[in-house]
CSV table of C-alpha atoms in Angstrom, one decimal:
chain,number,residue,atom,x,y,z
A,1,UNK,CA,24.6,25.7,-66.6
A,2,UNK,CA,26.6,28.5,-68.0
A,3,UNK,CA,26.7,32.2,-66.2
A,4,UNK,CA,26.3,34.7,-68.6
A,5,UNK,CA,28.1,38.5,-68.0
A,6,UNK,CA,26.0,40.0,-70.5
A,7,UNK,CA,23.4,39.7,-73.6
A,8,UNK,CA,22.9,41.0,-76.7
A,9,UNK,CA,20.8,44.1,-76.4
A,10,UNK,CA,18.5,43.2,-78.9
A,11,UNK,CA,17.6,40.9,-76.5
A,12,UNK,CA,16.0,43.4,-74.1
A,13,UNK,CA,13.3,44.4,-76.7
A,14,UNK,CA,10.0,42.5,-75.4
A,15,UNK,CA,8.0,41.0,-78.2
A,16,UNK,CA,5.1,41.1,-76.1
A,17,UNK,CA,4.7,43.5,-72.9
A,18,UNK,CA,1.5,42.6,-70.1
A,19,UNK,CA,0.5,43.9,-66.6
A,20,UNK,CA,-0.4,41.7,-63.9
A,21,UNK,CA,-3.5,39.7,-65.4
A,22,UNK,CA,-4.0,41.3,-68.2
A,23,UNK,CA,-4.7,39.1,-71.8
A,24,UNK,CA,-2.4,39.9,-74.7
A,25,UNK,CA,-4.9,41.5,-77.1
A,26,UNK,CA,-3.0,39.9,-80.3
A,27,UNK,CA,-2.4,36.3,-80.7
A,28,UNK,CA,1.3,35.5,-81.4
A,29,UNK,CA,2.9,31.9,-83.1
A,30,UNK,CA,4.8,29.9,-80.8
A,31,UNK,CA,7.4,27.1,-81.9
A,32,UNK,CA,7.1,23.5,-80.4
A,33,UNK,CA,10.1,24.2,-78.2
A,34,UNK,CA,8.8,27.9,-76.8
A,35,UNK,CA,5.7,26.0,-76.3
A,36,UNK,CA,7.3,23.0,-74.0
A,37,UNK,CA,9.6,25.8,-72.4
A,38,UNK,CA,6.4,27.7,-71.2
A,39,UNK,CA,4.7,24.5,-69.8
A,40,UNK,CA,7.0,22.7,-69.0
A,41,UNK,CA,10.1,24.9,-67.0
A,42,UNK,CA,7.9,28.4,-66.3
A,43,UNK,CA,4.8,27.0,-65.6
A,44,UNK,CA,6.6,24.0,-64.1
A,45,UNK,CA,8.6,22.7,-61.4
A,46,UNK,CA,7.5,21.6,-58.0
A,47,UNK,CA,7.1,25.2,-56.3
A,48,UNK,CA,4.6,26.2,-59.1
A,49,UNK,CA,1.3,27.5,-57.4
A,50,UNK,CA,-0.6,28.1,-60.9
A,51,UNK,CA,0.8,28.8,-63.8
A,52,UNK,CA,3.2,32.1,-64.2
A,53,UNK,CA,1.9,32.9,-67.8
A,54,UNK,CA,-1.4,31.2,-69.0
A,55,UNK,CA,-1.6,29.7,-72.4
A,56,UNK,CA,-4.4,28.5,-74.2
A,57,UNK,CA,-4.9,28.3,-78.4
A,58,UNK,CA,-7.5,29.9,-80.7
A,59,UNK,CA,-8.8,28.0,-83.3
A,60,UNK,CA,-6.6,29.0,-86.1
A,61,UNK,CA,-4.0,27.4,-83.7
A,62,UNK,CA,-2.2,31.1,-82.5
A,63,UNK,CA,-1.5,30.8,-78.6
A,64,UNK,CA,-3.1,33.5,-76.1
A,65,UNK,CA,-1.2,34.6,-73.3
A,66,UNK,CA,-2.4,35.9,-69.9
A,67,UNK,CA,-0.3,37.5,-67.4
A,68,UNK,CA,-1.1,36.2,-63.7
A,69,UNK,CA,0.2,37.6,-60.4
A,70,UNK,CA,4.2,36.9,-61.6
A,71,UNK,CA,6.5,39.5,-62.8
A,72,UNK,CA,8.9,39.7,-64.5
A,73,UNK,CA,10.7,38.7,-68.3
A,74,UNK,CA,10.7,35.5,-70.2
A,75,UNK,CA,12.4,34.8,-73.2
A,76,UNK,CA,11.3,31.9,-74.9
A,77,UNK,CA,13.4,29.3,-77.2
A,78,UNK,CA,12.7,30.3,-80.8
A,79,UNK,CA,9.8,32.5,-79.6
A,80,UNK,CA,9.2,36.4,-78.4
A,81,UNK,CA,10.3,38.2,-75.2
A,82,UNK,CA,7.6,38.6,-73.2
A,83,UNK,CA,7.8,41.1,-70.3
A,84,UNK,CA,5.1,41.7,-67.4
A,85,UNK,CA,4.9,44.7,-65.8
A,86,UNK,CA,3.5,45.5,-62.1
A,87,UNK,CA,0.6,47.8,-62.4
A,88,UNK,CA,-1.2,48.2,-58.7
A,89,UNK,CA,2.6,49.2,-57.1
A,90,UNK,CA,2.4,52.8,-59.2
A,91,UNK,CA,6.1,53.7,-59.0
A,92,UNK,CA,6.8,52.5,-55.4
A,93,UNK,CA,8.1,48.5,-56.6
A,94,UNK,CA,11.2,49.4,-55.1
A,95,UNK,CA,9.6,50.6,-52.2
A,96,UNK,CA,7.4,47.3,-51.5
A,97,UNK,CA,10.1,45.1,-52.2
A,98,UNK,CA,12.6,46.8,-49.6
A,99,UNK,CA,10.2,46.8,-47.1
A,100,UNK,CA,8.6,42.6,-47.8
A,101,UNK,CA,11.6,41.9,-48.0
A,102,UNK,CA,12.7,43.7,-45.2
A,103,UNK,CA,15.9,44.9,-46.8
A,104,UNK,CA,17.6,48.4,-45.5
A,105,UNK,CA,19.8,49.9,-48.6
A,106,UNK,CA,19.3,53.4,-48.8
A,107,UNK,CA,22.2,53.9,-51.3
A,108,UNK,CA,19.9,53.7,-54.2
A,109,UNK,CA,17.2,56.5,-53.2
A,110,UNK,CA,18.2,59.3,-55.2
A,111,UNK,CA,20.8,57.8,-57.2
A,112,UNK,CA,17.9,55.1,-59.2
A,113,UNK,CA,14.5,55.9,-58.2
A,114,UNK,CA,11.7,53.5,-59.9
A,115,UNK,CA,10.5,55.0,-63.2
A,116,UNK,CA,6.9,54.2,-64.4
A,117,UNK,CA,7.0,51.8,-66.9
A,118,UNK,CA,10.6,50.9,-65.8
A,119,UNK,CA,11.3,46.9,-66.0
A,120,UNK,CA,10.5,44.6,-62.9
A,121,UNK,CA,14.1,43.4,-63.3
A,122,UNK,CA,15.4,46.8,-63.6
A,123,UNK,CA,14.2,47.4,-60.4
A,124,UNK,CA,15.1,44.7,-58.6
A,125,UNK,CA,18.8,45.0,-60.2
A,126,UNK,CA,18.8,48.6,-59.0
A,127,UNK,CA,18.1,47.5,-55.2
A,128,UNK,CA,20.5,45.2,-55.9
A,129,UNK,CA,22.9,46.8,-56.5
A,130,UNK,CA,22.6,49.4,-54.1
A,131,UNK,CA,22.9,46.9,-51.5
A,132,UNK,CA,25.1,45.0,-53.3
A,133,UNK,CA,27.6,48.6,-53.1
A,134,UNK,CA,27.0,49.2,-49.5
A,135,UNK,CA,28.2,45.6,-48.6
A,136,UNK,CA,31.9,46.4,-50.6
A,137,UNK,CA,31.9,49.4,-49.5
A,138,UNK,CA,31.8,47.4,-46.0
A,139,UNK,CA,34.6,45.2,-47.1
A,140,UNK,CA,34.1,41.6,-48.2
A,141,UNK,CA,33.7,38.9,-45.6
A,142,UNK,CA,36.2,36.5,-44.8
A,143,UNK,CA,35.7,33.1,-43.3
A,144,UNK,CA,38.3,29.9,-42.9
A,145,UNK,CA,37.6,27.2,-45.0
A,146,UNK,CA,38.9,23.5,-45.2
A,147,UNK,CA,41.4,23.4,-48.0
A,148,UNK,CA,43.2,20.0,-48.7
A,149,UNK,CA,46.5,20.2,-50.5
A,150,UNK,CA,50.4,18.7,-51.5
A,151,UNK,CA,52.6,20.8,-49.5
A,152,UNK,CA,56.7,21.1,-49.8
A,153,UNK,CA,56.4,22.0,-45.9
A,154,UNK,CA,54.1,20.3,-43.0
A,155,UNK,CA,51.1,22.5,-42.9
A,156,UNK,CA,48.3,21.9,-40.2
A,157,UNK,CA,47.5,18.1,-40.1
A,158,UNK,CA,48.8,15.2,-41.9
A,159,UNK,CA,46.4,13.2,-44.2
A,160,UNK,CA,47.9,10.0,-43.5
A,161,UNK,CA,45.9,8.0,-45.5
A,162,UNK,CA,47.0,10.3,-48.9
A,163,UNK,CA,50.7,10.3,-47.9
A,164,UNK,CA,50.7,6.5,-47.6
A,165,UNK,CA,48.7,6.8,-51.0
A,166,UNK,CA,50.9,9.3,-52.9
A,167,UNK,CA,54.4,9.5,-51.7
A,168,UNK,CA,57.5,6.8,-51.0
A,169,UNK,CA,58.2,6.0,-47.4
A,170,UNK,CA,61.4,9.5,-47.3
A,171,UNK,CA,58.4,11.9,-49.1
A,172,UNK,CA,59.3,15.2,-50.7
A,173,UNK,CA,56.1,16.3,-50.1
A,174,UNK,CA,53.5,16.3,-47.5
A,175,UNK,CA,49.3,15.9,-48.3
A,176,UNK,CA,47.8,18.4,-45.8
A,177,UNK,CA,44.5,19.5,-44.5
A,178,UNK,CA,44.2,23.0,-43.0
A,179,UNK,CA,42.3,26.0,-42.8
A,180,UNK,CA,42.6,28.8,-45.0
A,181,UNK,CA,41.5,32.6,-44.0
A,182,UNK,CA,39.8,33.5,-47.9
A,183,UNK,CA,37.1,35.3,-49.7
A,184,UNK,CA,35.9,32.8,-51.6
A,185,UNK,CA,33.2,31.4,-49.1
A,186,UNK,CA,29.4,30.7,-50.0
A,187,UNK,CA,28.0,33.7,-49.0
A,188,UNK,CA,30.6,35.7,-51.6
A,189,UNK,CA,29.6,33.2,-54.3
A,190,UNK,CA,26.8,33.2,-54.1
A,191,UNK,CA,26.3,37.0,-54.1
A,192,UNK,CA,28.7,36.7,-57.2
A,193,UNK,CA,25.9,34.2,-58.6
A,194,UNK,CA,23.3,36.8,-58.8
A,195,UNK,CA,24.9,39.7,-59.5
A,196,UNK,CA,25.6,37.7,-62.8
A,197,UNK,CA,22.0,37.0,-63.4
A,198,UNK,CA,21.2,40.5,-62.9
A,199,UNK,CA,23.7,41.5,-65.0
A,200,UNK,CA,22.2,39.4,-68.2
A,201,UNK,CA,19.2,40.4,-67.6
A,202,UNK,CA,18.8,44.4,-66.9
A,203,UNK,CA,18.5,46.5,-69.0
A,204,UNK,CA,18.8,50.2,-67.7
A,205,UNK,CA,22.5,50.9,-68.7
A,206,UNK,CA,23.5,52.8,-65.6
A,207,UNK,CA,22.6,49.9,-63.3
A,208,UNK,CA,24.3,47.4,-66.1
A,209,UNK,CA,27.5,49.3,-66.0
A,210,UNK,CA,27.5,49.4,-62.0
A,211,UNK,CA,26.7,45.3,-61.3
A,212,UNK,CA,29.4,44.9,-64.1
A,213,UNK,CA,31.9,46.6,-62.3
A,214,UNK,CA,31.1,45.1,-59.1
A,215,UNK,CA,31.3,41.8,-61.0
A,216,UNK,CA,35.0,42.1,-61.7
A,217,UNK,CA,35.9,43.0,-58.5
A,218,UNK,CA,34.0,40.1,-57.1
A,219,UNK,CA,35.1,37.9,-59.4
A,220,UNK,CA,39.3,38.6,-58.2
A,221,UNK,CA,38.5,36.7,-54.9
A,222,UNK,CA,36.0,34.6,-55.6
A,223,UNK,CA,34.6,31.9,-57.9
A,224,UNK,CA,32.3,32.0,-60.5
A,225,UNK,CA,29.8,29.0,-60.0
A,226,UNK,CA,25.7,28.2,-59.6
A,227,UNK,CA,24.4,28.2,-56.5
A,228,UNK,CA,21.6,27.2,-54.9
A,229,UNK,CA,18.7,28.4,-53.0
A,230,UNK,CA,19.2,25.8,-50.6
A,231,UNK,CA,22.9,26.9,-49.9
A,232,UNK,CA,22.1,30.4,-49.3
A,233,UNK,CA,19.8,29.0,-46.6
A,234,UNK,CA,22.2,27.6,-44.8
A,235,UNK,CA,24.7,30.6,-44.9
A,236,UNK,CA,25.1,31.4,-40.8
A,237,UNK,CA,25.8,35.0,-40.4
A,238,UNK,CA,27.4,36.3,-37.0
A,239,UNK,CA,28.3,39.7,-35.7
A,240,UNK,CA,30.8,39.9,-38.1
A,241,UNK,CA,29.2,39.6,-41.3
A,242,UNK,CA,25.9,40.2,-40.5
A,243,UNK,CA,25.4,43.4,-42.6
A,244,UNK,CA,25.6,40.5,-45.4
A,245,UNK,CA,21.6,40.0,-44.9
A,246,UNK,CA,19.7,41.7,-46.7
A,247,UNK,CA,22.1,41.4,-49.4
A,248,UNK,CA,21.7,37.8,-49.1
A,249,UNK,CA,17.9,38.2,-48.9
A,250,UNK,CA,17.9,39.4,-52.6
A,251,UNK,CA,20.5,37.2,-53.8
A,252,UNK,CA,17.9,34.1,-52.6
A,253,UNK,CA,15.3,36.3,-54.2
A,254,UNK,CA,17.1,36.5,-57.5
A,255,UNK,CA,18.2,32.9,-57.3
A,256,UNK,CA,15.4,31.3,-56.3
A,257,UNK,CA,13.2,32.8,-59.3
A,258,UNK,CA,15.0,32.3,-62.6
A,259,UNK,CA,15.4,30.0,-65.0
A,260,UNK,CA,18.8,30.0,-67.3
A,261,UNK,CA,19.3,27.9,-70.7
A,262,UNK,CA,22.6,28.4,-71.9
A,263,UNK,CA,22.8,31.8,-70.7
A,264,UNK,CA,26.1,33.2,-72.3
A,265,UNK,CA,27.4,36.2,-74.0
A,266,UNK,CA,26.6,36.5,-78.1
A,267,UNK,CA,24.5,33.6,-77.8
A,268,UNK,CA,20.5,33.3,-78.5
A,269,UNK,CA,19.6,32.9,-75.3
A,270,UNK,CA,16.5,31.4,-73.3
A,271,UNK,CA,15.4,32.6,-70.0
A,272,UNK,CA,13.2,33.2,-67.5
A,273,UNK,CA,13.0,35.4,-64.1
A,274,UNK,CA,9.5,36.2,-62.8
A,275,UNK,CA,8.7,36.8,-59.1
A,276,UNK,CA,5.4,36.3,-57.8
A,277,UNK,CA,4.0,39.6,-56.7
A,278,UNK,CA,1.1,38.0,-54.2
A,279,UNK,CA,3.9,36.7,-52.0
A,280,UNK,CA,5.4,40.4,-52.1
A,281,UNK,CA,2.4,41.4,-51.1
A,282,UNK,CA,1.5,39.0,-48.1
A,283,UNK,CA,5.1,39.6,-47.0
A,284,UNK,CA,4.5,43.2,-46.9
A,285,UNK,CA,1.0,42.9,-44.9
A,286,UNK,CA,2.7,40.4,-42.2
A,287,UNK,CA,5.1,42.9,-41.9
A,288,UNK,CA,2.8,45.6,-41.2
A,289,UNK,CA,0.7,43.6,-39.2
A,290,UNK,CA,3.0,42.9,-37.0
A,291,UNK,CA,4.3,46.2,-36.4
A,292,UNK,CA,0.8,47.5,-35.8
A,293,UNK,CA,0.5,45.4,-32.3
A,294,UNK,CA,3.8,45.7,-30.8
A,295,UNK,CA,2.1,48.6,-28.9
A,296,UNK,CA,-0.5,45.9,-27.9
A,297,UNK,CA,0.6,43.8,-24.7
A,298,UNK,CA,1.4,40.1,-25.3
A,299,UNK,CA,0.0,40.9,-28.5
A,300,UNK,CA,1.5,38.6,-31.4
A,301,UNK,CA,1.0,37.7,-35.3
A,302,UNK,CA,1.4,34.7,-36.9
A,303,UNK,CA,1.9,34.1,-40.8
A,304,UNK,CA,0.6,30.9,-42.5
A,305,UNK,CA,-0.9,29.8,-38.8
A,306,UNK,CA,-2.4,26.0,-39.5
A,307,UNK,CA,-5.5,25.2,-38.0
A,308,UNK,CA,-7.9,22.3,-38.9
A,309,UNK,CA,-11.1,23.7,-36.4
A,310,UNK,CA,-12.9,24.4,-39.3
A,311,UNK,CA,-14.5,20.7,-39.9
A,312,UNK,CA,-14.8,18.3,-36.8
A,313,UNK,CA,-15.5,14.6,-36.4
A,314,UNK,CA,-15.7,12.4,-39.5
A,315,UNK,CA,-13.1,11.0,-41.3
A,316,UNK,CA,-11.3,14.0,-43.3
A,317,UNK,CA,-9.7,17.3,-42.0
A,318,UNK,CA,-9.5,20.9,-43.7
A,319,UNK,CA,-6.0,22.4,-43.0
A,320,UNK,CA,-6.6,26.4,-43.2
A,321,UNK,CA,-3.9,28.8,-43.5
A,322,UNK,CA,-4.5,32.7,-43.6
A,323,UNK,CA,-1.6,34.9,-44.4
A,324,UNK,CA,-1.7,36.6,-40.8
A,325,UNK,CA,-3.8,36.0,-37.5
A,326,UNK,CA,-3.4,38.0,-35.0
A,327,UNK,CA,-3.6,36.5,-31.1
A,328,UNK,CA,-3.6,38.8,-28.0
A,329,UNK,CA,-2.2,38.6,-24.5
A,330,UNK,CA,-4.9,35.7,-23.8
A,331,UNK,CA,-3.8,33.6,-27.0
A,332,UNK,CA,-7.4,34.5,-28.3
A,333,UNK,CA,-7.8,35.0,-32.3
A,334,UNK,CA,-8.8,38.8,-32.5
A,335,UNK,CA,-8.9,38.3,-36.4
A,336,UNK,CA,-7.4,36.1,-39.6
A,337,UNK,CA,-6.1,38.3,-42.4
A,338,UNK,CA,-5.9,37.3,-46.0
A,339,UNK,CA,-3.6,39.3,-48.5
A,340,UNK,CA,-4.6,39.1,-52.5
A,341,UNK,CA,-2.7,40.8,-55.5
A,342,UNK,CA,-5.4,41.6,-57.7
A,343,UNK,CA,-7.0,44.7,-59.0
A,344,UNK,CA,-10.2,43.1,-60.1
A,345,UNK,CA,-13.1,42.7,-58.0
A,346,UNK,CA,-13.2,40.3,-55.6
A,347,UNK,CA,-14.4,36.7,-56.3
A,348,UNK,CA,-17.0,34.4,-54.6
A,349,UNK,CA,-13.8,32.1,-54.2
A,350,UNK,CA,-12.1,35.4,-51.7
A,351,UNK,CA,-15.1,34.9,-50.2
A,352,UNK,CA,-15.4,31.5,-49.2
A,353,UNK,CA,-12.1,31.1,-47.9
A,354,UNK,CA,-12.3,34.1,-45.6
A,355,UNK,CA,-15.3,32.7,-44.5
A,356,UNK,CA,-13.5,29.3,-43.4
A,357,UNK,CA,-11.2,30.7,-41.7
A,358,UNK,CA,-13.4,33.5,-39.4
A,359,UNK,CA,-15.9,30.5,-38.8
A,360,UNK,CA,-12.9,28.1,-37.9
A,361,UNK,CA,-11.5,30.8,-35.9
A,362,UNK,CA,-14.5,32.5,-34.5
A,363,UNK,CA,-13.5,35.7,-35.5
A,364,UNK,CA,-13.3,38.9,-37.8
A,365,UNK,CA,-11.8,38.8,-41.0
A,366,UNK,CA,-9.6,41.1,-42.9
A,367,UNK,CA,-9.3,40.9,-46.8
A,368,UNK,CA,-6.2,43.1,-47.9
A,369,UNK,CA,-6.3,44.3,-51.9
A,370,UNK,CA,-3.6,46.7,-53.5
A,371,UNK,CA,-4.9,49.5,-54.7
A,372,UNK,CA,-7.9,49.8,-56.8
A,373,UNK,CA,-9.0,53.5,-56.9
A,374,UNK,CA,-11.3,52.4,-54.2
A,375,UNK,CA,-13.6,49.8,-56.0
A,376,UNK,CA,-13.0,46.9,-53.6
A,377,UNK,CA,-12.9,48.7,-50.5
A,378,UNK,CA,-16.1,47.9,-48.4
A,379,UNK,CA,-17.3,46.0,-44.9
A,380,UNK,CA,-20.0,43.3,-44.4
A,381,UNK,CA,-21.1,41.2,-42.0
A,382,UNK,CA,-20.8,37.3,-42.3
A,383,UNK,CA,-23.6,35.5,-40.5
A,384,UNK,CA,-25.2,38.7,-38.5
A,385,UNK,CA,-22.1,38.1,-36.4
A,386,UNK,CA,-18.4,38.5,-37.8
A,387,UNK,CA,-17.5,41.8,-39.5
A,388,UNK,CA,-15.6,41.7,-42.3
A,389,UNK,CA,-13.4,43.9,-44.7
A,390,UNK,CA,-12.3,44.7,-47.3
A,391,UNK,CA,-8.9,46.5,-47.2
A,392,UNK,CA,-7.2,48.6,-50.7
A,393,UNK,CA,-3.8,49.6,-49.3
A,394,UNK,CA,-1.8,52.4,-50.7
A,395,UNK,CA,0.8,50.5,-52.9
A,396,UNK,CA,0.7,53.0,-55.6
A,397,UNK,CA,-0.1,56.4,-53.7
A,398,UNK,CA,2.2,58.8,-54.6
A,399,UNK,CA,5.3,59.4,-52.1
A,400,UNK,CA,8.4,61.3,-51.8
A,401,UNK,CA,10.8,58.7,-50.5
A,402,UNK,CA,11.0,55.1,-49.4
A,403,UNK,CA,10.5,56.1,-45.7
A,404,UNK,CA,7.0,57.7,-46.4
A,405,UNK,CA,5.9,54.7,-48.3
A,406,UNK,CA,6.2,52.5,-45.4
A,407,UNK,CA,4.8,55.1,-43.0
A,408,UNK,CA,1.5,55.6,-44.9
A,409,UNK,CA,1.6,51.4,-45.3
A,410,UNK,CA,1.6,50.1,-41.9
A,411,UNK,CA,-0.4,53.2,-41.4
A,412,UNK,CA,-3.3,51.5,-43.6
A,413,UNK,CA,-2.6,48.1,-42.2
A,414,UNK,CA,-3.0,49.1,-38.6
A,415,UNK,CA,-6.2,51.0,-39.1
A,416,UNK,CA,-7.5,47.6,-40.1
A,417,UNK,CA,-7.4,46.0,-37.2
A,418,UNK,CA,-9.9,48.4,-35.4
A,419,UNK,CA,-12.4,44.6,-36.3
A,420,UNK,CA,-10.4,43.8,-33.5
A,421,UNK,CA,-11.8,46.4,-31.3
């Protein structure tokens, strides 16, 4: 796979723009290969949870695309641009994705605020970045690595077996193994990686021009190569390069959401980078959550908790996972939390599994919704017994700055576990 360090900028013009869910009013003709590149590589791969963009035909044989919960820009082979905008984040997507991701950068806050109708990526390159510049303005990392090598001088160990291998019985030179204080270490490249992603794929030309020029530097001390989400995983930070994390958070982020087909300059180009703006969400409300019961004693939150009380006896289990539950100092379930991207009202399916999991867990029930002007906000009672409700948080109420964002957030997320009370 090639990196690209730009595209053409014909490129950026979307053939066809969506918000989350919405239908593309116009049917469009799509080429055998866009076709297999939609099914098969963005609606594929063994991560998929649904399809990223929906497809289905008419009968004159046009195809009809849907936008789901993903964001982001595809570019098909032979086919249109299509681009899918967040609608229920207003203009604070930069916002939400600092704080579920739990990323610090304040570099970027007056310097490339979140426009409406600004790109996904363009946003996500300009947090980028911004972390991206506090980090070199840090200083890059150093680590040792192993480095083998043919030496005119004895340098750290002998490889015995490669001497007896390469050179005569008198050598002239010696095959060494040592290790070498450098730059070019995994967490570098693969910060390199996706700052080269970014860069052929934004399209605001300030943010462009800046990951460019952090490229170059980059690129004098370290190599240019893919790397994997599973490598950046095993990065271990310590005191000295832990201001590499959120950094590194957003490079997985970037990583471990595109697709690239001989990405590379002056070329035609097929691509792919959409993020999935329900996991955003639920990483947002576990964040929240938690931080509205530290004042609580023994009080703890657990995402994705696994439980299988729902069904007992027999020959089959039921494995339930809300996004949060929330335990207090006795290790008692005070409530089970779902979060759902969605600005439609909710379905009999919300309701269901909400159900299953207060009636597994014997208690309240939280459902959390971005906003929707209000139209989903409401509280029931399941069973004459187990309050629950229905939650719009403020993802697109108007704020002056990152900080207020979060305040009025965990604000909204806290005031909904009064079921608790």
């Amino acid at each position: 796979m090639a990196v690209s360090t730009h595209l053409d900028e014909a490129q950026f013009a979307a053939d066809v723009v969506l918000s989350e869910y919405e239908e593309h009013d116009e049917p469009i003709e799509l080429s055998e290969a866009a076709a297999r590149m939609l099914t098969q590589e963005v609606n594929g791969g063994d991560d998929r949870d649904g399809e990223r963009i929906k497809l289905r035909y008419n009968r004159d044989g046009e195809a009809i695309l849907t936008a789901t919960s993903y964001v982001g820009i595809v570019s098909l082979r032979d086919g249109p641009t299509i681009q899918i905008q967040p609608k229920a984040a207003g203009t604070n997507l930069l916002s939400l994705l600092r704080y579920a991701h739990n990323t610090t950068a304040t570099t970027f806050e007056t310097q490339t605020p979140y426009r409406q109708g600004q790109t996904f990526l363009d946003a996500l390159g300009a947090l980028y970045e911004a972390e991206l510049r506090r980090v070199l303005n840090k200083g890059l990392h150093t680590d040792y690595q192993r480095k083998s090598s043919t030496e005119q001088h004895l340098r750290g160990q002998l490889d015995l077996q490669r001497q007896l291998q390469r050179h005569p019985p008198t050598p002239t030179a010696f095959e060494c193994t040592y290790d070498e204080l450098t730059h070019d270490i995994t967490a570098n490249r693969a910060i390199l990686y996706a700052t080269s992603i970014l860069l052929g794929l934004v399209s605001d030309p300030s943010v462009s021009r800046s990951l460019q020029q952090h490229q170059q530097l980059l690129r004098r001390r370290v190599t240019l190569e893919p790397v994997t989400v599973q490598q950046v995983e095993r990065i271990q930070l310590t005191r000295l390069s832990d201001y590499y994390e959120d950094l590194l958070r957003l490079a997985r982020l970037v990583i471990g959401n595109v697709f690239i087909d001989e990405l590379e300059a002056g070329t035609s180009a097929s691509f792919a980078m959409l993020v999935n703006m329900n996991t955003v969400f639920e990483n947002a409300v576990e964040r929240a959550a938690r931080a509205a019961v530290t004042d609580r004693n023994g009080w703890r939150v657990v995402p994705q908790d696994r439980s299988q009380s729902l069904l007992t006896g027999g020959r089959h289990n039921v494995t339930l996972k809300p996004d949060v539950t929330v335990f207090d100092g006795t290790d008692s379930v005070r409530m089970v939390g779902d979060a759902k991207w969605k600005t439609s009202s909710p379905k009999n399916a919300d309701f269901y599994q909400m159900t299953s999991y207060m009636l597994a867990r014997d208690a309240p029930g939280v459902l959390f919704y971005p906003d929707c002007n209000g139209a989903n906000a409401s509280r029931s009672v399941v069973a004459e017994q187990y309050p629950i409700e229905l939650v719009e948080l403020p993802t697109s109420k108007e704020v002056s700055n990152h900080g207020e964002f979060v305040t009025v957030f965990k604000r909204a997320v806290a005031a909904s576990l009064s079921v608790t009370e």
